[in-house]
XYZ file of C-alpha atoms in Angstrom:
581
model
C 1.882 -49.025 37.292
C 1.049 -51.601 34.709
C -2.173 -53.404 33.820
C -5.694 -52.019 33.827
C -5.015 -50.027 36.980
C -1.996 -48.288 35.289
C -4.119 -47.484 32.248
C -6.730 -45.789 34.427
C -4.030 -43.791 36.278
C -2.422 -42.618 33.005
C -5.848 -41.718 31.579
C -6.791 -39.703 34.665
C -3.372 -37.964 34.716
C -3.789 -36.984 31.055
C -7.161 -35.407 31.734
C -5.677 -33.498 34.681
C -2.880 -32.262 32.441
C -5.393 -31.087 29.891
C -7.191 -29.031 32.527
C -3.944 -27.578 33.877
C -2.680 -26.702 30.353
C -5.625 -24.374 29.800
C -3.422 -21.807 31.627
C -0.414 -21.005 29.437
C 1.898 -20.589 32.423
C 0.986 -23.973 33.795
C 1.372 -25.473 30.241
C 4.826 -23.959 29.975
C 5.766 -25.476 33.349
C 4.501 -28.901 32.252
C 6.493 -28.760 29.027
C 9.599 -27.691 30.969
C 9.209 -30.793 33.193
C 9.123 -33.047 30.119
C 5.436 -33.924 30.392
C 4.820 -33.191 26.658
C 7.548 -35.713 25.666
C 6.154 -38.275 28.105
C 2.633 -37.921 26.630
C 4.053 -38.524 23.131
C 5.782 -41.724 24.321
C 2.524 -42.945 25.936
C 0.617 -42.210 22.703
C 3.121 -44.253 20.654
C 3.228 -47.209 23.054
C -0.168 -47.549 24.721
C -2.917 -49.791 23.256
C -5.610 -48.644 25.667
C -8.396 -46.647 24.125
C -9.112 -44.531 27.182
C -5.418 -43.637 27.526
C -5.058 -42.696 23.831
C -8.152 -40.486 23.901
C -7.052 -38.691 27.072
C -3.486 -38.252 25.734
C -4.794 -36.839 22.431
C -6.908 -34.279 24.370
C -3.960 -33.258 26.563
C -1.556 -32.922 23.595
C -4.144 -30.847 21.680
C -4.551 -28.455 24.627
C -0.759 -27.888 24.685
C -0.395 -27.440 20.912
C -3.443 -25.518 19.915
C -4.646 -21.965 20.493
C -3.186 -18.467 20.090
C -0.699 -19.180 22.874
C 0.949 -22.620 22.509
C 3.267 -24.160 24.992
C 4.583 -26.857 22.671
C 4.953 -27.622 18.925
C 4.446 -31.085 17.375
C 7.093 -32.773 15.288
C 6.608 -34.481 11.937
C 6.385 -37.935 13.481
C 3.586 -36.847 15.864
C 1.487 -35.420 13.004
C 2.018 -38.679 11.079
C 0.860 -40.603 14.185
C -2.315 -38.539 14.340
C -2.947 -39.435 10.676
C -2.360 -43.186 11.415
C -4.845 -43.011 14.285
C -7.589 -42.222 11.782
C -7.237 -45.848 10.727
C -7.871 -47.059 14.251
C -10.900 -49.417 14.580
C -11.919 -47.597 17.758
C -14.468 -44.844 17.081
C -13.364 -42.675 20.026
C -9.740 -42.706 18.861
C -10.348 -41.826 15.176
C -12.866 -39.240 16.249
C -10.395 -37.519 18.576
C -7.619 -37.760 15.972
C -9.886 -36.218 13.313
C -10.911 -33.445 15.680
C -7.251 -32.726 16.491
C -6.122 -32.737 12.832
C -9.107 -30.605 11.798
C -7.872 -27.901 14.228
C -4.143 -28.351 13.597
C -4.566 -27.921 9.863
C -5.194 -24.210 10.456
C -2.454 -23.884 13.114
C 0.989 -22.632 12.304
C 4.128 -23.600 14.159
C 6.755 -20.938 13.557
C 9.816 -19.775 15.491
C 10.568 -16.104 14.766
C 14.036 -14.955 15.817
C 14.444 -11.157 15.877
C 17.641 -9.233 16.339
C 17.217 -5.512 17.146
C 20.431 -3.835 15.947
C 20.162 -0.045 16.045
C 18.141 3.076 15.361
C 18.751 6.310 13.522
C 17.330 9.788 13.039
C 15.297 9.655 16.243
C 13.450 12.804 17.376
C 14.585 15.040 20.293
C 12.097 14.098 23.048
C 13.437 16.200 25.899
C 14.511 19.844 26.045
C 18.222 20.216 26.931
C 18.573 16.500 26.055
C 18.321 13.997 23.238
C 16.263 10.798 23.582
C 16.230 7.717 25.865
C 14.755 5.152 23.483
C 13.668 1.573 24.026
C 11.705 -0.863 21.864
C 8.741 -3.042 22.748
C 7.599 -5.942 20.584
C 4.507 -8.205 20.817
C 2.854 -10.923 18.747
C 0.443 -13.792 19.648
C 0.206 -12.469 23.237
C 4.001 -12.626 23.734
C 5.762 -9.377 24.685
C 9.394 -8.346 24.884
C 11.111 -5.066 25.787
C 14.662 -3.922 25.034
C 17.065 -2.031 27.336
C 16.920 1.760 27.460
C 19.635 3.563 25.575
C 20.427 6.813 27.317
C 20.654 10.271 25.701
C 21.155 9.351 22.032
C 19.548 9.841 18.647
C 21.356 6.837 17.170
C 20.917 4.006 19.701
C 22.711 0.672 19.353
C 21.068 -2.366 21.052
C 22.211 -5.608 19.407
C 19.577 -7.515 21.420
C 17.674 -10.597 20.291
C 14.398 -12.365 21.131
C 12.527 -15.402 19.898
C 8.749 -15.626 19.459
C 6.509 -18.634 18.831
C 3.890 -17.862 16.203
C 0.787 -20.014 15.960
C -1.467 -17.748 13.883
C -0.319 -16.248 10.628
C -3.015 -13.619 10.708
C -1.207 -11.937 13.582
C 1.244 -9.014 13.068
C 4.509 -8.279 14.795
C 3.928 -4.927 16.524
C 7.104 -2.988 17.091
C 6.807 0.149 19.174
C 9.451 2.806 19.881
C 9.254 4.684 23.184
C 11.192 7.371 24.990
C 11.929 6.645 28.665
C 11.300 9.403 31.169
C 11.200 9.695 34.931
C 7.488 10.511 34.775
C 6.728 7.520 32.514
C 7.164 6.645 28.845
C 6.353 8.646 25.710
C 5.277 6.815 22.594
C 7.251 7.813 19.513
C 6.361 5.476 16.653
C 5.412 2.022 15.535
C 5.981 -0.537 12.792
C 3.621 -3.431 11.975
C 4.987 -6.387 9.994
C 2.671 -9.146 8.770
C 3.732 -12.818 8.949
C 3.868 -12.862 5.160
C 6.436 -10.074 5.250
C 8.313 -11.724 8.076
C 8.444 -15.000 6.143
C 10.041 -13.120 3.218
C 12.533 -11.366 5.437
C 13.321 -14.466 7.458
C 14.558 -16.584 4.592
C 17.917 -15.780 2.886
C 16.729 -16.459 -0.680
C 13.404 -14.670 -0.164
C 15.241 -11.794 1.527
C 17.510 -11.335 -1.515
C 14.509 -11.438 -3.816
C 12.737 -8.960 -1.604
C 15.805 -6.707 -1.627
C 15.938 -6.824 -5.429
C 12.268 -5.949 -5.543
C 12.855 -2.963 -3.222
C 15.732 -1.829 -5.466
C 13.580 -2.072 -8.576
C 10.721 -0.204 -6.896
C 13.130 2.462 -5.650
C 14.614 2.999 -9.117
C 11.191 2.968 -10.790
C 9.842 5.550 -8.289
C 12.882 7.724 -8.742
C 12.563 7.603 -12.496
C 8.906 8.416 -12.317
C 9.673 11.340 -9.976
C 12.377 12.637 -12.341
C 9.861 12.609 -15.199
C 7.345 14.478 -13.111
C 9.944 16.988 -12.035
C 10.949 17.581 -15.663
C 7.285 18.037 -16.592
C 6.771 20.577 -13.760
C 9.897 22.470 -14.752
C 8.727 22.586 -18.425
C 5.343 23.868 -17.287
C 7.108 26.475 -15.133
C 9.236 27.700 -18.037
C 6.170 27.907 -20.275
C 4.275 29.942 -17.584
C 7.263 32.196 -17.033
C 7.589 32.807 -20.783
C 3.955 33.852 -20.970
C 4.575 36.396 -18.229
C 7.750 37.808 -19.872
C 6.068 37.901 -23.280
C 3.123 39.880 -21.896
C 5.552 42.275 -20.122
C 7.576 42.731 -23.356
C 4.393 43.508 -25.325
C 3.276 46.052 -22.641
C 6.832 47.638 -22.589
C 6.851 47.970 -26.381
C 3.366 49.618 -26.412
C 4.382 52.080 -23.671
C 7.687 52.881 -25.535
C 5.885 53.449 -28.876
C 3.253 55.662 -27.227
C 5.859 57.911 -25.588
C 8.049 58.061 -28.699
C 5.080 58.982 -30.771
C 4.208 61.821 -28.308
C 7.829 62.947 -28.415
C 7.787 62.957 -32.207
C 4.563 64.934 -32.312
C 5.645 67.750 -30.011
C 9.106 68.037 -31.638
C 7.644 68.356 -35.148
C 6.210 71.601 -36.645
C 2.466 71.059 -36.738
C 2.093 72.931 -40.075
C 4.726 70.784 -41.724
C 3.153 67.606 -40.168
C -0.255 68.700 -41.434
C 1.128 69.420 -44.951
C 2.868 66.007 -44.924
C -0.417 64.254 -43.949
C -2.357 66.109 -46.652
C 0.313 65.482 -49.270
C 0.385 61.773 -48.582
C -3.399 61.598 -48.607
C -3.556 63.478 -51.947
C -1.034 61.118 -53.465
C -3.008 58.122 -52.171
C -6.325 59.592 -53.408
C -4.841 60.196 -56.874
C -3.526 56.630 -56.996
C -6.937 55.301 -56.021
C -8.680 57.316 -58.817
C -6.066 56.122 -61.320
C -6.692 52.518 -60.409
C -10.463 52.981 -60.787
C -10.073 54.573 -64.268
C -7.765 51.736 -65.278
C -10.585 49.249 -64.891
C -12.701 50.932 -67.567
C -15.884 50.381 -65.544
C -17.931 53.340 -64.449
C -19.105 51.708 -61.267
C -15.569 50.987 -60.101
C -14.499 54.502 -61.136
C -17.312 55.911 -59.064
C -16.320 53.805 -56.034
C -12.661 54.883 -56.483
C -13.710 58.541 -56.494
C -15.668 58.044 -53.285
C -12.737 56.339 -51.603
C -10.340 59.120 -52.740
C -12.700 61.765 -51.265
C -12.918 59.778 -48.037
C -9.120 59.639 -47.795
C -8.823 63.426 -48.326
C -11.465 64.182 -45.691
C -9.814 61.872 -43.177
C -6.422 63.495 -43.855
C -7.865 66.961 -43.305
C -9.444 65.826 -40.060
C -6.174 64.236 -38.977
C -4.239 67.397 -39.853
C -6.537 69.479 -37.655
C -6.161 66.892 -34.839
C -2.387 67.079 -35.075
C -2.416 70.795 -34.607
C -4.827 70.506 -31.720
C -2.766 67.763 -30.068
C 0.405 69.755 -30.546
C -1.179 72.770 -28.866
C -2.422 70.639 -25.974
C 0.841 68.846 -25.483
C 2.990 71.925 -25.737
C 0.823 74.176 -23.549
C 2.986 75.676 -20.857
C 6.184 74.130 -22.210
C 8.912 76.616 -22.829
C 11.387 74.270 -24.538
C 9.579 71.818 -26.778
C 12.745 69.984 -27.860
C 13.780 69.435 -24.266
C 10.383 67.989 -23.509
C 10.703 65.674 -26.519
C 14.065 64.518 -25.301
C 12.611 63.871 -21.846
C 9.811 61.767 -23.398
C 12.296 59.778 -25.399
C 14.313 59.010 -22.294
C 11.089 58.138 -20.411
C 10.153 55.801 -23.237
C 13.323 53.849 -22.754
C 13.298 53.878 -18.921
C 9.618 52.959 -18.548
C 9.941 50.235 -21.171
C 12.947 48.814 -19.319
C 11.147 49.028 -15.956
C 8.110 47.123 -17.296
C 10.420 44.423 -18.693
C 12.248 44.123 -15.346
C 8.945 43.860 -13.395
C 7.799 41.250 -15.847
C 10.985 39.326 -15.352
C 10.576 39.463 -11.545
C 7.019 38.183 -11.885
C 8.247 35.403 -14.188
C 10.939 34.534 -11.638
C 8.286 34.309 -8.921
C 6.196 32.003 -11.131
C 9.260 29.878 -11.864
C 10.178 29.775 -8.206
C 6.711 28.409 -7.309
C 7.143 25.648 -9.837
C 10.664 24.940 -8.682
C 9.420 24.648 -5.078
C 6.744 22.211 -6.187
C 9.341 20.216 -8.106
C 11.685 20.336 -5.101
C 9.010 18.962 -2.752
C 8.277 16.152 -5.202
C 11.983 15.392 -5.598
C 12.510 15.370 -1.818
C 9.591 13.003 -1.342
C 10.985 10.694 -4.016
C 14.428 10.883 -2.515
C 13.105 9.978 0.916
C 11.162 7.056 -0.583
C 14.322 5.964 -2.448
C 16.301 6.184 0.826
C 13.594 4.191 2.579
C 13.742 1.421 -0.083
C 17.520 1.248 -0.100
C 17.580 1.318 3.764
C 15.095 -1.546 3.787
C 17.581 -3.612 1.731
C 20.039 -3.190 4.603
C 17.498 -4.153 7.302
C 16.302 -0.609 8.127
C 12.610 -0.170 8.621
C 11.558 3.301 7.630
C 9.208 4.990 8.181
C 7.850 4.502 11.655
C 4.357 5.843 12.129
C 3.799 8.322 14.951
C 0.705 8.692 17.097
C -0.737 11.593 15.148
C -2.935 9.871 12.601
C -0.257 7.432 11.368
C 1.987 10.113 9.966
C 5.632 9.435 9.261
C 7.846 9.801 12.338
C 10.503 12.422 11.563
C 13.696 12.893 13.512
C 17.046 14.667 13.508
C 20.105 13.636 11.515
C 23.572 15.220 11.631
C 26.130 16.369 14.188
C 24.680 18.038 17.308
C 26.853 20.862 18.605
C 24.674 22.086 21.536
C 21.364 23.623 22.513
C 19.796 27.009 21.993
C 18.228 29.147 24.767
C 15.017 27.097 24.512
C 16.792 23.755 24.804
C 16.426 22.815 21.171
C 19.241 21.142 19.247
C 21.834 23.128 17.334
C 24.338 22.004 14.711
C 24.575 20.913 11.091
C 21.182 19.114 11.207
C 18.403 18.052 8.846
C 15.020 16.510 9.384
C 14.775 12.904 8.041
C 12.499 9.876 8.674
C 13.341 7.879 11.809
C 14.145 4.195 11.396
C 15.119 0.938 13.213
C 17.289 -1.865 11.885
C 16.406 -5.532 12.421
C 17.365 -9.022 11.322
C 14.750 -11.774 11.154
C 14.844 -15.596 11.003
C 11.415 -17.095 10.246
C 11.564 -20.851 10.793
C 8.519 -23.065 10.186
C 9.044 -25.935 12.632
C 6.195 -28.060 11.407
C 4.065 -27.784 8.290
C 0.956 -29.797 9.214
C -0.723 -29.480 5.774
C 2.382 -30.723 3.938
C 2.743 -33.757 6.239
C -0.957 -34.647 5.928
C -0.855 -34.307 2.152
C 2.127 -36.639 2.005
C -0.190 -39.393 3.316
C -3.051 -38.652 0.853
C -2.650 -41.899 -1.136
C -3.965 -43.998 1.784
C -5.422 -41.217 3.944
C -8.066 -39.849 1.533
C -9.767 -43.204 0.938
C -9.926 -43.632 4.725
C -11.485 -40.172 5.029
C -14.163 -41.205 2.521
C -14.919 -44.331 4.648
C -15.317 -42.214 7.760
C -17.529 -39.663 6.007
C -19.914 -42.461 5.130
C -20.496 -42.980 8.871
C -23.435 -40.914 10.095
C -21.492 -39.045 12.716
C -21.947 -35.248 12.349
C -19.066 -34.255 14.637
C -16.618 -36.594 12.859
C -17.834 -35.424 9.424
C -17.327 -31.804 10.447
C -13.739 -32.427 11.579
C -12.885 -34.396 8.366
C -14.401 -31.748 6.106
C -12.501 -29.040 8.014
C -9.278 -31.071 7.544
C -9.963 -31.364 3.809
C -10.805 -27.708 3.169
C -7.767 -26.693 5.224
C -5.642 -28.666 2.751
C -7.489 -27.081 -0.196
C -6.706 -23.559 1.031
C -2.999 -24.173 1.499
C -2.176 -26.770 -1.223
C -3.925 -26.258 -4.563
C -2.893 -29.776 -5.816
C -4.999 -31.264 -3.017
C -8.196 -30.081 -4.704
C -7.682 -32.428 -7.585
C -6.648 -35.235 -5.290
C -9.778 -34.817 -3.108
C -11.996 -34.433 -6.152
C -10.647 -37.737 -7.463
C -11.746 -39.674 -4.355
C -14.362 -42.187 -5.605
C -17.855 -41.098 -4.553
C -16.685 -37.993 -2.690
C -19.425 -35.734 -3.989
C -22.144 -38.184 -3.160
C -20.733 -38.444 0.371
C -20.650 -34.626 0.717
C -24.285 -34.458 -0.489
C -25.252 -37.001 2.173
C -23.455 -34.915 4.886
C -25.379 -31.813 3.723
C -28.713 -33.670 3.905
C -28.255 -34.910 7.465
C -30.677 -33.199 9.876
C -29.603 -31.137 12.874
C -25.940 -31.019 11.888
C -25.230 -27.305 11.440
C -21.440 -27.496 11.955
C -20.958 -30.382 9.509
C -23.130 -28.525 7.005
C -20.920 -25.437 7.172
C -17.674 -27.432 6.921
C -18.938 -29.553 4.054
C -20.277 -26.523 2.133
C -16.919 -24.740 2.603
C -15.147 -27.811 1.206
C -17.402 -27.905 -1.891
C -16.885 -24.211 -2.485
C -13.100 -24.665 -2.429
C -13.238 -27.792 -4.643
C -15.289 -25.823 -7.162
C -12.332 -23.487 -7.713
C -10.731 -26.272 -9.762
C -12.245 -26.550 -13.257
C -11.884 -30.322 -13.339
C -14.033 -30.550 -10.261
C -16.797 -28.204 -11.596
C -18.208 -30.676 -14.091
C -17.910 -33.538 -11.620
C -19.959 -31.541 -9.045
C -22.482 -30.713 -11.738
C -22.817 -34.402 -12.631
C -23.827 -35.131 -9.005
C -27.327 -33.613 -8.953
C -27.844 -34.574 -5.313
C -25.024 -32.321 -4.234
C -26.341 -29.187 -6.036
C -29.837 -29.926 -4.684
C -28.413 -30.299 -1.128
C -26.770 -26.859 -1.348
C -30.038 -25.339 -2.628
C -31.847 -27.006 0.263
C -29.230 -25.688 2.707
C -29.773 -22.184 1.312
C -33.498 -22.469 1.964
C -33.010 -24.035 5.405
C -30.869 -21.168 6.740
C -32.790 -18.203 5.331
C -31.657 -14.676 6.171
C -28.292 -15.863 7.518
C -24.721 -15.698 6.279
C -25.049 -19.402 5.365
C -27.833 -18.648 2.913
C -25.936 -15.730 1.381
C -22.812 -17.886 0.959
C -24.866 -20.673 -0.674
C -26.488 -18.197 -3.082
C -23.098 -16.691 -3.999
C -21.552 -20.150 -4.505
C -24.433 -21.412 -6.635
C -24.324 -18.249 -8.823
C -20.552 -18.598 -9.276
C -20.916 -22.353 -9.911
C -23.609 -21.780 -12.618
C -21.326 -19.323 -14.400
C -18.419 -21.812 -14.301
C -20.565 -24.600 -15.655
C -21.962 -22.410 -18.467
C -18.513 -21.276 -19.438
C -17.095 -24.809 -19.469
C -20.046 -26.099 -21.532
C -19.558 -23.355 -24.080
C -15.872 -24.270 -24.258
C -16.770 -27.921 -24.879
C -19.320 -26.982 -27.562
C -16.738 -24.801 -29.260
C -14.163 -27.585 -29.167
C -16.678 -29.989 -30.722
């Protein structure tokens, strides 16, 4: 109906829709019946304040929250911005409240195609695996069909999710179906940032190039580490073989010396020792006399006597040793020959044992290098698989360890029901395709209007309305977080810092204090704004007062941290100015 009665009816219906839309199923049903579109038409065409306010509330209920029934379009966001210029306080207050919430809302359509899986584990004795996949994000859940008795399932199924909160993750869980229930196998968690990269063709190519670079870098690093380990192994093995060779030579020399002693006439050996000692003593005396100094001659005589005494003692020892070694031996020469053979065989045995020990040492280093090389190879495979859409590894339920499965041709089962064939254990994986489509970028659309919108925001901040100020400050700091250029644009609004100081000084306005303080902290990240903030003493004093007003709270701690950081920035900038002067 038209006229005042029609306006009241439309307003009442809009409030009823807002209440119904609090339940997501009811909201979906309303959108399916075209109610969301009808509300937009009413918002564009109606001039009644009550109707516009009620419609704004109903639209907000459908568009905001972790579960959204509908997404705005660019024209609707622009209409919300235009409503800030309305002369009616209730309208611009509702529009500011709605934009202040929407600026942190994301409107994304995520299209996921589940292609296939590989290297899945054997979940059942005398069988393979009956896998299915379950995904959930933002309270939305989807489940694939069950693929029967396979380790390499093929699904080729697709699903679409609506994402309204970029802090959420896409949880992908792999299960094995069973008559008695379902067994969890593994999971993958992908952040919205990763999904955005994978959902855009250009970003996906850059991401794939990055994966390839990382894979090659890791493989090169692993090759260097393997080479280092092998070099260390060779050095350690050489130490072992060198010690064995020294021990073998000592054993050989000892046995050969014993053989020589028992095969030699002890009298002849004693005479040889004495003769050599006499010649050496005579030479020593001659060298002493040649000096012409009595002291040196005397010392030479003493040394010659010592040599002779030692030779006599050695000659006696040789005879004693010979008697001891040959006691009970009938054929001395045969015994000497045996010792010579033993010298060679024992020496060779010691060398062989040393070589075996060196081989063990080298084997240990080779195993270590092999493990490292295998890990690097698996990582390389994971990176290269990721370039093709494979997501490896999945994490199992045992402390987030990598889910391992079976690869290769299965030929049958053993007597315990385990798989047989030419098999190897490799990381399990799933292959996906993603399309990440941002349907509406609220911050970009709002920033497009900043030339006329920001001065209007300043006008509204001057009004002493705490709820309105809180919504506007939230809108502004939402822009600052997503669009860096907006910091300079907001900082350039005439009188903005004085207005923020006034907001912070208003009594009993906790929410507007928090939002205004957050905005100032974000603006202070831009160096051009730091000096402007410092030149507005009322703003700094207001933050200090806020710190004292909210003692022993997170607000006080945030204020203290911001003031300390701000002082450092001001000091650094002043030093730079002094240096430039």
